[in-house]
XYZ file of C-alpha atoms in Angstrom:
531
model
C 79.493 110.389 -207.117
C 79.256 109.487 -203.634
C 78.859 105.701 -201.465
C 75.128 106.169 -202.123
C 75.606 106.225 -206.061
C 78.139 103.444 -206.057
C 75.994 101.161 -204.223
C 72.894 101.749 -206.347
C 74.683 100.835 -209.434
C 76.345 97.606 -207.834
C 72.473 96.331 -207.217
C 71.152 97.945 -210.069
C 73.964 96.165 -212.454
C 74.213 93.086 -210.242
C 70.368 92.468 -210.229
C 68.868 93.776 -213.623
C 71.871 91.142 -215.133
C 70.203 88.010 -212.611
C 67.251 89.291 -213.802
C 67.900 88.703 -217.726
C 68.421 84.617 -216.562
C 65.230 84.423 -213.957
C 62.395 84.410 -216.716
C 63.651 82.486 -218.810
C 64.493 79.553 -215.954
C 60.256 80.389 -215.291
C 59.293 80.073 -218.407
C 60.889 77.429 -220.052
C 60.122 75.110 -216.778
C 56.758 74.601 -217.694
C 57.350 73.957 -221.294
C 59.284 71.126 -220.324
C 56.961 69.688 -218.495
C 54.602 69.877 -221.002
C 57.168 67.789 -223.225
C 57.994 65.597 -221.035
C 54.518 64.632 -219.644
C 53.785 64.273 -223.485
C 56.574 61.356 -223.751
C 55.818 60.015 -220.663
C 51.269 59.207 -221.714
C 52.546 58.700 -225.392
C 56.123 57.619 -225.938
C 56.508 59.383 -228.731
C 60.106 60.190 -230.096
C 59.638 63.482 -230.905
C 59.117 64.688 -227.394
C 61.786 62.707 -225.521
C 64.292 64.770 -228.338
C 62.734 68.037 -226.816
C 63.181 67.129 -223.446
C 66.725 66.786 -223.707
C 67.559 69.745 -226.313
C 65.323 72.235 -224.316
C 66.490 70.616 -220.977
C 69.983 71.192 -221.728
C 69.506 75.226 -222.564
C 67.245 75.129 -219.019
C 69.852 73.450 -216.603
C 73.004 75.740 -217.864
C 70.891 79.005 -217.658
C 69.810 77.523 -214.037
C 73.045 77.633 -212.681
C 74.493 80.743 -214.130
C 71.517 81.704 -212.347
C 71.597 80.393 -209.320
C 75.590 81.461 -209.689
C 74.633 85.264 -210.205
C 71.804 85.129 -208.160
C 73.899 84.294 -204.503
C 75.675 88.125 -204.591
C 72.061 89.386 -204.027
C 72.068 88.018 -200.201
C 75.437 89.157 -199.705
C 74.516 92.877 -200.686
C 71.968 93.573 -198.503
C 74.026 92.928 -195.587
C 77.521 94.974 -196.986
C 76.406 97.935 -198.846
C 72.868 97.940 -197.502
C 72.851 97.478 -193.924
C 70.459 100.287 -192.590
C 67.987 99.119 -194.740
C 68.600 95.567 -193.980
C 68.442 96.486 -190.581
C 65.315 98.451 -191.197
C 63.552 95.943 -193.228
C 64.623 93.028 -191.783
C 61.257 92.218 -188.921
C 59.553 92.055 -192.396
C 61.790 90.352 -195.164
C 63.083 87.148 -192.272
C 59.611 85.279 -193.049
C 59.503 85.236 -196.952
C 62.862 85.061 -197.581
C 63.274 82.300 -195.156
C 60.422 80.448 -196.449
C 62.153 80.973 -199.773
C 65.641 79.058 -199.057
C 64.272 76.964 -196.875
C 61.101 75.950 -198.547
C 60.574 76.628 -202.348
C 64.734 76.554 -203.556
C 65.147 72.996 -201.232
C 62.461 71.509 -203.603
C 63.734 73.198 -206.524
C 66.989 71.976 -206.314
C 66.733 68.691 -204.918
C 64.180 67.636 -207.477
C 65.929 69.378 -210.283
C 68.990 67.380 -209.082
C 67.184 64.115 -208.935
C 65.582 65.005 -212.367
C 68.948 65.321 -213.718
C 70.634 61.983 -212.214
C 66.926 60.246 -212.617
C 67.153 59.297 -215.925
C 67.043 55.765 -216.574
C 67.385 55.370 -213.191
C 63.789 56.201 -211.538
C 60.281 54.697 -212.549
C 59.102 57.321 -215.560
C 56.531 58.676 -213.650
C 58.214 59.556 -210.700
C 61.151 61.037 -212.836
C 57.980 63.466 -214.325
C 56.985 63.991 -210.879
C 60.510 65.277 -209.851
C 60.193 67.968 -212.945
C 56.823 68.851 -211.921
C 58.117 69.654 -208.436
C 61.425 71.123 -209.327
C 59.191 73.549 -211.665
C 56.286 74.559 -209.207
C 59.479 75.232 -206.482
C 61.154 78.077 -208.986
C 57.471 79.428 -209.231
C 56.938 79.208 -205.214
C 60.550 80.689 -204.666
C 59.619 83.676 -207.306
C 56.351 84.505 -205.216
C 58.316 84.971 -201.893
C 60.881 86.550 -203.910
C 58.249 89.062 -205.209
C 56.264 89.543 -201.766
C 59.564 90.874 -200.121
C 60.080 93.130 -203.317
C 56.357 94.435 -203.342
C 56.302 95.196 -199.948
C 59.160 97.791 -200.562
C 56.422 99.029 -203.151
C 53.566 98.980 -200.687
C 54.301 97.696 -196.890
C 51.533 96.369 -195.078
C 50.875 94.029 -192.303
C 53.664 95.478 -189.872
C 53.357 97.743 -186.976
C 55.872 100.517 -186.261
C 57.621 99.897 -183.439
C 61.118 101.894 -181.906
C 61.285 103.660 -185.598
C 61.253 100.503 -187.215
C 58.449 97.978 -188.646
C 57.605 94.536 -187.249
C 55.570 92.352 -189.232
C 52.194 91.573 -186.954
C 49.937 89.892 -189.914
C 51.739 87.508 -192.468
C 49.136 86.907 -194.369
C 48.504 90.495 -195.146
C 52.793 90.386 -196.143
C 51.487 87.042 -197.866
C 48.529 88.649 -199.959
C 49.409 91.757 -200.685
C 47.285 93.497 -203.550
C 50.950 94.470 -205.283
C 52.690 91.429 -204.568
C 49.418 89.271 -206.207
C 49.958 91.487 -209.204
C 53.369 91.675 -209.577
C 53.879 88.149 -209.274
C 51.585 87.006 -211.876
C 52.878 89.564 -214.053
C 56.218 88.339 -213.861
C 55.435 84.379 -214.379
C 53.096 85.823 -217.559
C 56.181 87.699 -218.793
C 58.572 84.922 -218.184
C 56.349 82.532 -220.475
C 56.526 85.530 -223.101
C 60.058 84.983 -222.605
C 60.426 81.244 -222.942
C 57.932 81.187 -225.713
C 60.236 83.943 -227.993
C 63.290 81.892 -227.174
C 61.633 78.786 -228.141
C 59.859 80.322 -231.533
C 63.622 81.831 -232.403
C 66.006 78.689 -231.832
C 63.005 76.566 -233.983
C 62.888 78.895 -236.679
C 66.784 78.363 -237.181
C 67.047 74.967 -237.449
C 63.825 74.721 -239.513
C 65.392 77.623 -241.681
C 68.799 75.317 -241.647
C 67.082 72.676 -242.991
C 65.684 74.593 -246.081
C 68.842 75.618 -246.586
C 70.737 72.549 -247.021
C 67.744 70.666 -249.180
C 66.285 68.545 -246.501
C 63.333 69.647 -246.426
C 61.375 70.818 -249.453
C 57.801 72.528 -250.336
C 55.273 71.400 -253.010
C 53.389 74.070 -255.153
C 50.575 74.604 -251.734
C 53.785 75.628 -250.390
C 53.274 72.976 -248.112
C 56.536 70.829 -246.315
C 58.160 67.682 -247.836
C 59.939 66.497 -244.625
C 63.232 64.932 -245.474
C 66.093 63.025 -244.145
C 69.851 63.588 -244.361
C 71.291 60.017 -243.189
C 75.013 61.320 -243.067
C 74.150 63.801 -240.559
C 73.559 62.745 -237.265
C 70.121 63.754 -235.921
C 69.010 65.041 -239.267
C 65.891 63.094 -239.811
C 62.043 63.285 -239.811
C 61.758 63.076 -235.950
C 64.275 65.939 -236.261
C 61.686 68.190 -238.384
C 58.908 67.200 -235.796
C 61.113 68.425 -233.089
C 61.610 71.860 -234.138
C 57.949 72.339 -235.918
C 56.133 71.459 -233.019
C 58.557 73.483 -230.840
C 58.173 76.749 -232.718
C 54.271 76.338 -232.940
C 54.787 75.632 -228.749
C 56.664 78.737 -228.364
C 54.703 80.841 -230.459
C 51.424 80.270 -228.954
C 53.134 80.695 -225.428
C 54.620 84.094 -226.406
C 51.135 85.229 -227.270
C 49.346 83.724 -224.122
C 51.824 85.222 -222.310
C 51.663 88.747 -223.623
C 48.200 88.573 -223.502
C 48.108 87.925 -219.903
C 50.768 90.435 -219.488
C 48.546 93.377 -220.924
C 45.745 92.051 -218.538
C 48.055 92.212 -215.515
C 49.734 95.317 -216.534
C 46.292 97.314 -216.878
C 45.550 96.048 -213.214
C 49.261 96.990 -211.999
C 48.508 100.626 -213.509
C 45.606 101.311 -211.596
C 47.159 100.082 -208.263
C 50.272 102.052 -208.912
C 47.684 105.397 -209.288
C 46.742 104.287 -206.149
C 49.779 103.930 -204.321
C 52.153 105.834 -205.990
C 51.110 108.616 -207.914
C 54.060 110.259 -208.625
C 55.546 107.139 -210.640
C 52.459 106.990 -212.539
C 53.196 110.982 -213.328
C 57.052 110.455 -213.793
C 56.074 107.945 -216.354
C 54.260 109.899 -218.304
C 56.313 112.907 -218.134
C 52.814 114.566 -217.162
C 53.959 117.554 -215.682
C 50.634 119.162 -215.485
C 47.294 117.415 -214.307
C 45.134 115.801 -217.180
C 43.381 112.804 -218.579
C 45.730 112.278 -221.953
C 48.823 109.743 -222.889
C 51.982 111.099 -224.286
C 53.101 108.912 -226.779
C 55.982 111.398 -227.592
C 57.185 114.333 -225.233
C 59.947 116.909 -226.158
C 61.900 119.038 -223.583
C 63.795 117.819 -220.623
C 62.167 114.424 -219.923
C 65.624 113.694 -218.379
C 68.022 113.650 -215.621
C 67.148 116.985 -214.413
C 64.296 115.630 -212.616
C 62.339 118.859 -213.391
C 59.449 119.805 -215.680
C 61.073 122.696 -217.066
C 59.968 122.911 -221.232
C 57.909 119.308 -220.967
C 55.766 119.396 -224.148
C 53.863 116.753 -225.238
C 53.676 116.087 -228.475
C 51.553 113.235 -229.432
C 48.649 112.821 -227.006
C 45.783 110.094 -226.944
C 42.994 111.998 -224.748
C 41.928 110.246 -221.847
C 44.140 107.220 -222.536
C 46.003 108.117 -219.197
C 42.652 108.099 -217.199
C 41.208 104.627 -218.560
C 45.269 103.026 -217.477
C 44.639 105.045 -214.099
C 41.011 104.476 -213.313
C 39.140 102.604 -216.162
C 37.693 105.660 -216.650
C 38.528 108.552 -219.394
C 37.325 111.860 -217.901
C 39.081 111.613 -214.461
C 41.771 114.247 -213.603
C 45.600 112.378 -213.479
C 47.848 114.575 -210.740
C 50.885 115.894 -212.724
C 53.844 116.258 -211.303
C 53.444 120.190 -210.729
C 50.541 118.924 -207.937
C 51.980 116.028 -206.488
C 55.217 117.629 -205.596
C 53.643 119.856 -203.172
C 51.669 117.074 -201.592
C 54.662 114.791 -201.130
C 56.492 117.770 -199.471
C 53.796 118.623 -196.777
C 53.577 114.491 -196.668
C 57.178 113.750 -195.744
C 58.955 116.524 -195.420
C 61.640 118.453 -197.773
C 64.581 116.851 -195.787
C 65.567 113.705 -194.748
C 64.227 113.270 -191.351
C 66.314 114.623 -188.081
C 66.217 110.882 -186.492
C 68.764 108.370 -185.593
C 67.507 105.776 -188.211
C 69.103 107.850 -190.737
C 72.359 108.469 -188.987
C 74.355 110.628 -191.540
C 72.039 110.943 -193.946
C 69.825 113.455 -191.585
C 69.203 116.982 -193.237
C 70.595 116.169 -196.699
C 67.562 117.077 -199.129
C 64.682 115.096 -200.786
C 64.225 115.114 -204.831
C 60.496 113.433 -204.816
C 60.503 112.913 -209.133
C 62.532 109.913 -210.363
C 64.282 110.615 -213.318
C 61.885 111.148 -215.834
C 64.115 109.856 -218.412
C 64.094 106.337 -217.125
C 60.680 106.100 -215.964
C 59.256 107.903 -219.270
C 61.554 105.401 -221.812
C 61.678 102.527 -219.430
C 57.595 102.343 -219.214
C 57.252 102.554 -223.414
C 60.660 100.590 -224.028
C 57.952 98.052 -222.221
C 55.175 98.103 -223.671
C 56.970 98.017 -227.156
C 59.145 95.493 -226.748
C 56.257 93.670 -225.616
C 54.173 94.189 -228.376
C 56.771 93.401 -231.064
C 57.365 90.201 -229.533
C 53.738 89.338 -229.551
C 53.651 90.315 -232.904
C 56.289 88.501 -234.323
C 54.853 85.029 -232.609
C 51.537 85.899 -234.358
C 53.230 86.613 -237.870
C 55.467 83.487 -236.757
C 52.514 80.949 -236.571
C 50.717 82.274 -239.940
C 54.002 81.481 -241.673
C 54.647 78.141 -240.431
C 51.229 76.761 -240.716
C 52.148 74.722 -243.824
C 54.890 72.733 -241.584
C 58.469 74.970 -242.392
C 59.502 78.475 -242.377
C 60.549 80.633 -245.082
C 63.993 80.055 -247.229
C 64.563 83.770 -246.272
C 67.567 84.282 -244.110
C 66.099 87.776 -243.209
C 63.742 86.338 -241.946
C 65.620 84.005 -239.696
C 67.662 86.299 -238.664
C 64.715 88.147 -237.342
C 63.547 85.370 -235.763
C 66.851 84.667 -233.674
C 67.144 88.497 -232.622
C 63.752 88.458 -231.715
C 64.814 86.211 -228.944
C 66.407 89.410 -226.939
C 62.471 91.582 -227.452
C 61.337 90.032 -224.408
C 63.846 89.819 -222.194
C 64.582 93.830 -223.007
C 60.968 93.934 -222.151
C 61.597 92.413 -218.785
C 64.110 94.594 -217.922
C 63.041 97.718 -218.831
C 59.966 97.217 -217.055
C 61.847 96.117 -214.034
C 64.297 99.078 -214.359
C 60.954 101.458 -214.515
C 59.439 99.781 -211.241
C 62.839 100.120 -209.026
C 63.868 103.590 -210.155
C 60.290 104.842 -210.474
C 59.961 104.224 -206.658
C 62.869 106.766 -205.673
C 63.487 108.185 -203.184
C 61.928 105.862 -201.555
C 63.824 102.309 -201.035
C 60.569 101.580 -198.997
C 57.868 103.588 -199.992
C 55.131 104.710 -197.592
C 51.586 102.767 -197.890
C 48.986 106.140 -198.227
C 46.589 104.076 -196.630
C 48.992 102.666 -194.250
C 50.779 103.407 -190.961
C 52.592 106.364 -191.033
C 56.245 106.281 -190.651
C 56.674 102.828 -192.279
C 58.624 104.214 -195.533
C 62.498 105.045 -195.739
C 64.503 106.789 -198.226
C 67.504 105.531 -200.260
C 69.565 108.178 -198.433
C 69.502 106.751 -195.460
C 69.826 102.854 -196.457
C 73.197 102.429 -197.461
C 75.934 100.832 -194.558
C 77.331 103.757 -193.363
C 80.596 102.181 -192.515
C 81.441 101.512 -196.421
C 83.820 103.940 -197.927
C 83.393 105.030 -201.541
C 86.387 103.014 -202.865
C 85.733 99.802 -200.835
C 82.320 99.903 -203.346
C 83.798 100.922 -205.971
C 86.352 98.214 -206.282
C 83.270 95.957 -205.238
C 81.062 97.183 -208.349
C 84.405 97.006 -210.720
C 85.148 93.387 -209.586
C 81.027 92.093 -209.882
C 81.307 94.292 -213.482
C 83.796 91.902 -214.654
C 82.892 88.761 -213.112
C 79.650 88.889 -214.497
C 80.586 89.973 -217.851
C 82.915 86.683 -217.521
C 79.360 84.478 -216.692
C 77.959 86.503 -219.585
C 80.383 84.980 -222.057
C 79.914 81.354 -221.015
C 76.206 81.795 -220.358
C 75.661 82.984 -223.769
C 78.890 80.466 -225.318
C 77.059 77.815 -224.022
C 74.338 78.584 -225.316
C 74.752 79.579 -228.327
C 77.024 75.834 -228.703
C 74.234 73.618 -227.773
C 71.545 75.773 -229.509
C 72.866 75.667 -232.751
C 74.328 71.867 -232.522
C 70.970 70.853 -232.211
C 69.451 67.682 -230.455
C 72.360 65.316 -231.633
C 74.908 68.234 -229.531
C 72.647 68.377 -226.305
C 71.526 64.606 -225.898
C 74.379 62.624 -228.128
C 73.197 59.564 -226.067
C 70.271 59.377 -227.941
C 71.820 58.471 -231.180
C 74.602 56.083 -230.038
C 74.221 53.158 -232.056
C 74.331 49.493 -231.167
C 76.364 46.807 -233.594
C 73.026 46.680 -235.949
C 73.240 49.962 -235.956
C 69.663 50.608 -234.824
C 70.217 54.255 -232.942
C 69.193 54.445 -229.210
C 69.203 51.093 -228.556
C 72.765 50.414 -228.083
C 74.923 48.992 -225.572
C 74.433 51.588 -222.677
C 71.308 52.276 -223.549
C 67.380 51.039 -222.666
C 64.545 51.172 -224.647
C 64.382 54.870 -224.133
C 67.415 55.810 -225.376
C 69.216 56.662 -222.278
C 72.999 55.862 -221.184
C 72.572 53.832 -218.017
C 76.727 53.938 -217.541
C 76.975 57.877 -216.568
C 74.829 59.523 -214.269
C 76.227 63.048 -215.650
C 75.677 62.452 -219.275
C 72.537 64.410 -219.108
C 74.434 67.202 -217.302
C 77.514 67.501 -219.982
């Protein structure tokens, strides 16, 4: 292994592990805001409770992810500065508009959200969510225009070797960026919908279990009340039924959506990048048909040598590529030539690559990770959107099954779509090499660079290696309280995440105690929310 490989795996580790924490801060923003608009028109119980339990899981994955997120910044200028250097005419404008614009409103408002309670007018607490929410989704777009120009630059002239943006709104609107964006926000609502639908199903399942709640012969719910346990009442039941129900029907909208947007994504990417669309289906030869299953060495050989597929849907590949099923897919046998004439078989004899100059070009990503990655996907994907369908036909009688199986199912099902995320995040990055930029083939040629050539040249091998050991284990560190904490307030329930609201005052009438106003909110401790 050389600098190169080092670095790759520091970004790749550093920002697939980010990644895990960004959909779910997307997805389960708007959910709250749905709850919490809901308390604000009808001051209903039930939805305050879900505000605070759901708000609680948001804020601490928030700041691991803002925590994890900060090394990204860092990075580009220490182990990849020739391709910061190279990109950076282009990246300055969204990335700038990003810290400066979308995360200022995200975390002010979030931060006025969280000290607002009982403390600012109801509606303009909402209206602090609201914003705090729409600034994540603004800060993901600029986010995702940098990233999708890397996948398809536009709007830039080349100028000394190097491109200078000339059109921001072409940067701004970019046909990949569009797509790439809403199919992340759709996929992060997948993901906040299966997280919802799984921590529901356990404490609706934990209520069977200890008698609370019963079923007549329809099979239908007798909602009960444990006194002695804090929390454990009928306003407890309506939390976590109408949460599931939330999540479930989420999950599917999102998936949905997801499909759609995929499909679209598909047919750009067979515009723009054929040879990912090839890698992905191991296609070695040009055809119209889908591999479900290919044998041979779909792997890190980069090379077609014994590809077989094995279970083929005929012209499946052609409708994902073109919306049509009799046109001819490139394989990778075709496209190699192409790309060689294209851009050469070396790395480029020019001072922009320094070093790097002369070393060789490998034009097919490794199969293995595009080929898995791009089905790990879709399946993931589908399971999930599955198991929220089979999840609302169940519960449509007001509980869950007694089956622990079945909860058990329900709480692993949580991880479906985040895998999903990743592996189809993996499967865009990778599926791009060797290319950290790849060239527009409509575009100006000369805008593209190669991964060679973007890593700082002045970094030794062991000065990233000790980098990528020490990130390794301070992540895996956040990892344990990320998931500690979350696993603490999720299973405590509503009484762990918002104990102020069942204080009690001398008449013991809960939420109105001394501390407390009508809503049910300590007025003595700005950071009770927070704890």
């Amino acid at each position: 292994m050389d600098a190169l490989d080092i670095a790759r795996w520091q970004f790749g580790i550093t920002t697939v592990y980010h990644f895990l924490l960004v959909p779910l801060t997307l997805g389960l923003g708007p959910t709250l805001v749905i709850m919490q608009t809901m308390w604000v028109r009808t001051g209903n119980e039930r939805y305050l409770r879900m505000v605070k339990f759901w708000g609680k899981l948001y804020l601490i994955n928030f700041i691991l992810g803002v925590a994890t997120g900060l090394v990204q910044e860092f990075q580009f200028g220490m182990a990849w500065s020739e391709y910061s250097r190279f990109v950076g005419d282009v990246f300055g404008a969204p990335l700038a508009m990003e810290g400066l614009l979308a995360f200022f409103f995200e975390s002010t408002f979030l931060g006025l959200w969280i000290f607002g309670w009982n403390r600012l007018p109801k509606r303009i607490h909402l209206a602090c969510l609201w914003i705090a929410v729409a600034g994540s989704w603004v800060s993901a777009f600029f986010i995702i225009v940098a990233n999708s120009w890397m996948q398809h630059p536009v709007g830039v002239a080349l100028q000394n070797g190097r491109p200078v943006m000339n059109d921001i709104w072409a940067v701004l609107t970019n046909n990949t960026a569009l797509l790439a964006y809403s199919h992340t926000i759709f996929g992060s609502l997948a993901v906040a919908g299966g997280f919802l639908l799984g921590i529901a199903w356990y404490h609706l399942w934990q209520r069977r279990r200890d008698g609370i709640d019963t079923v007549d012969a329809d099979k239908r719910v007798i909602v009960g009340e444990a006194r002695e346990i804090v929390g454990r009442d009928k306003a407890d039941h309506r939390v976590w039924i109408t949460s599931l129900r939330i999540g479930a029907v989420v999950a599917i909208v999102g998936f949905a959506a997801v499909a759609v947007t995929g499909d679209m994504q598909a047919k750009l990417m067979f515009e723009q990048q054929p040879m990912k669309m090839a890698a992905a289906e191991a296609a070695c030869q040009t055809g119209t048909s889908f591999s479900v299953l290919t044998i041979g060495d779909v792997g890190a050989t980069q090379n077609c040598d014994n590809v077989v597929g094995v279970i083929e849907i005929p012209g499946l590949l052609s409708f994902l590529a073109t919306g049509t099923f009799d046109t001819q897919v490139k394989g990778v046998n075709d496209l190699l030539p192409e790309y060689q004439a294209k851009y050469g078989t070396t790395i480029p004899d020019s001072p922009v690559y320094g070093a790097q100059a002369g070393q060789s070009i490998q034009y097919v990503p490794v199969m293995q990770v595009t080929y898995w990655g791009f089905r790990l996907m879709i399946g993931f994907g589908i399971l999930a959107a599955f198991a929220a369908l089979v999840a609302l036909w169940l519960t449509r009688k007001g509980t869950v099954p007694e089956s622990k199986w079945l909860m058990r199912l329900a709480v692993f099902g949580i991880l479906a779509p985040f895998a999903a995320n990743a592996a189809g995040w993996v499967f865009t990055e990778m599926g791009r090499q060797p290319f950290v930029v790849a060239p527009n083939p409509t575009g100006i040629d000369g805008v593209f660079m190669f991964t060679q050539a973007a890593v700082s040249p002045g970094v030794s091998l062991g000065e990233l290696l000790f980098s990528v050991i020490t990130l390794t284990v301070v992540y895996a560190a956040l990892l344990v309280v990320e998931v500690r904490l979350l696993f603490k307030y999720a299973r405590g329930g509503v009484a762990a995440a918002a104990p102020e609201l069942f204080e009690h005052d001398h008449d013991g009438d809960p939420g109105a105690g001394p501390g407390h106003d009508a809503d049910g909110d300590r007025s003595g401790d700005v950071l009770a929310f927070a704890y």
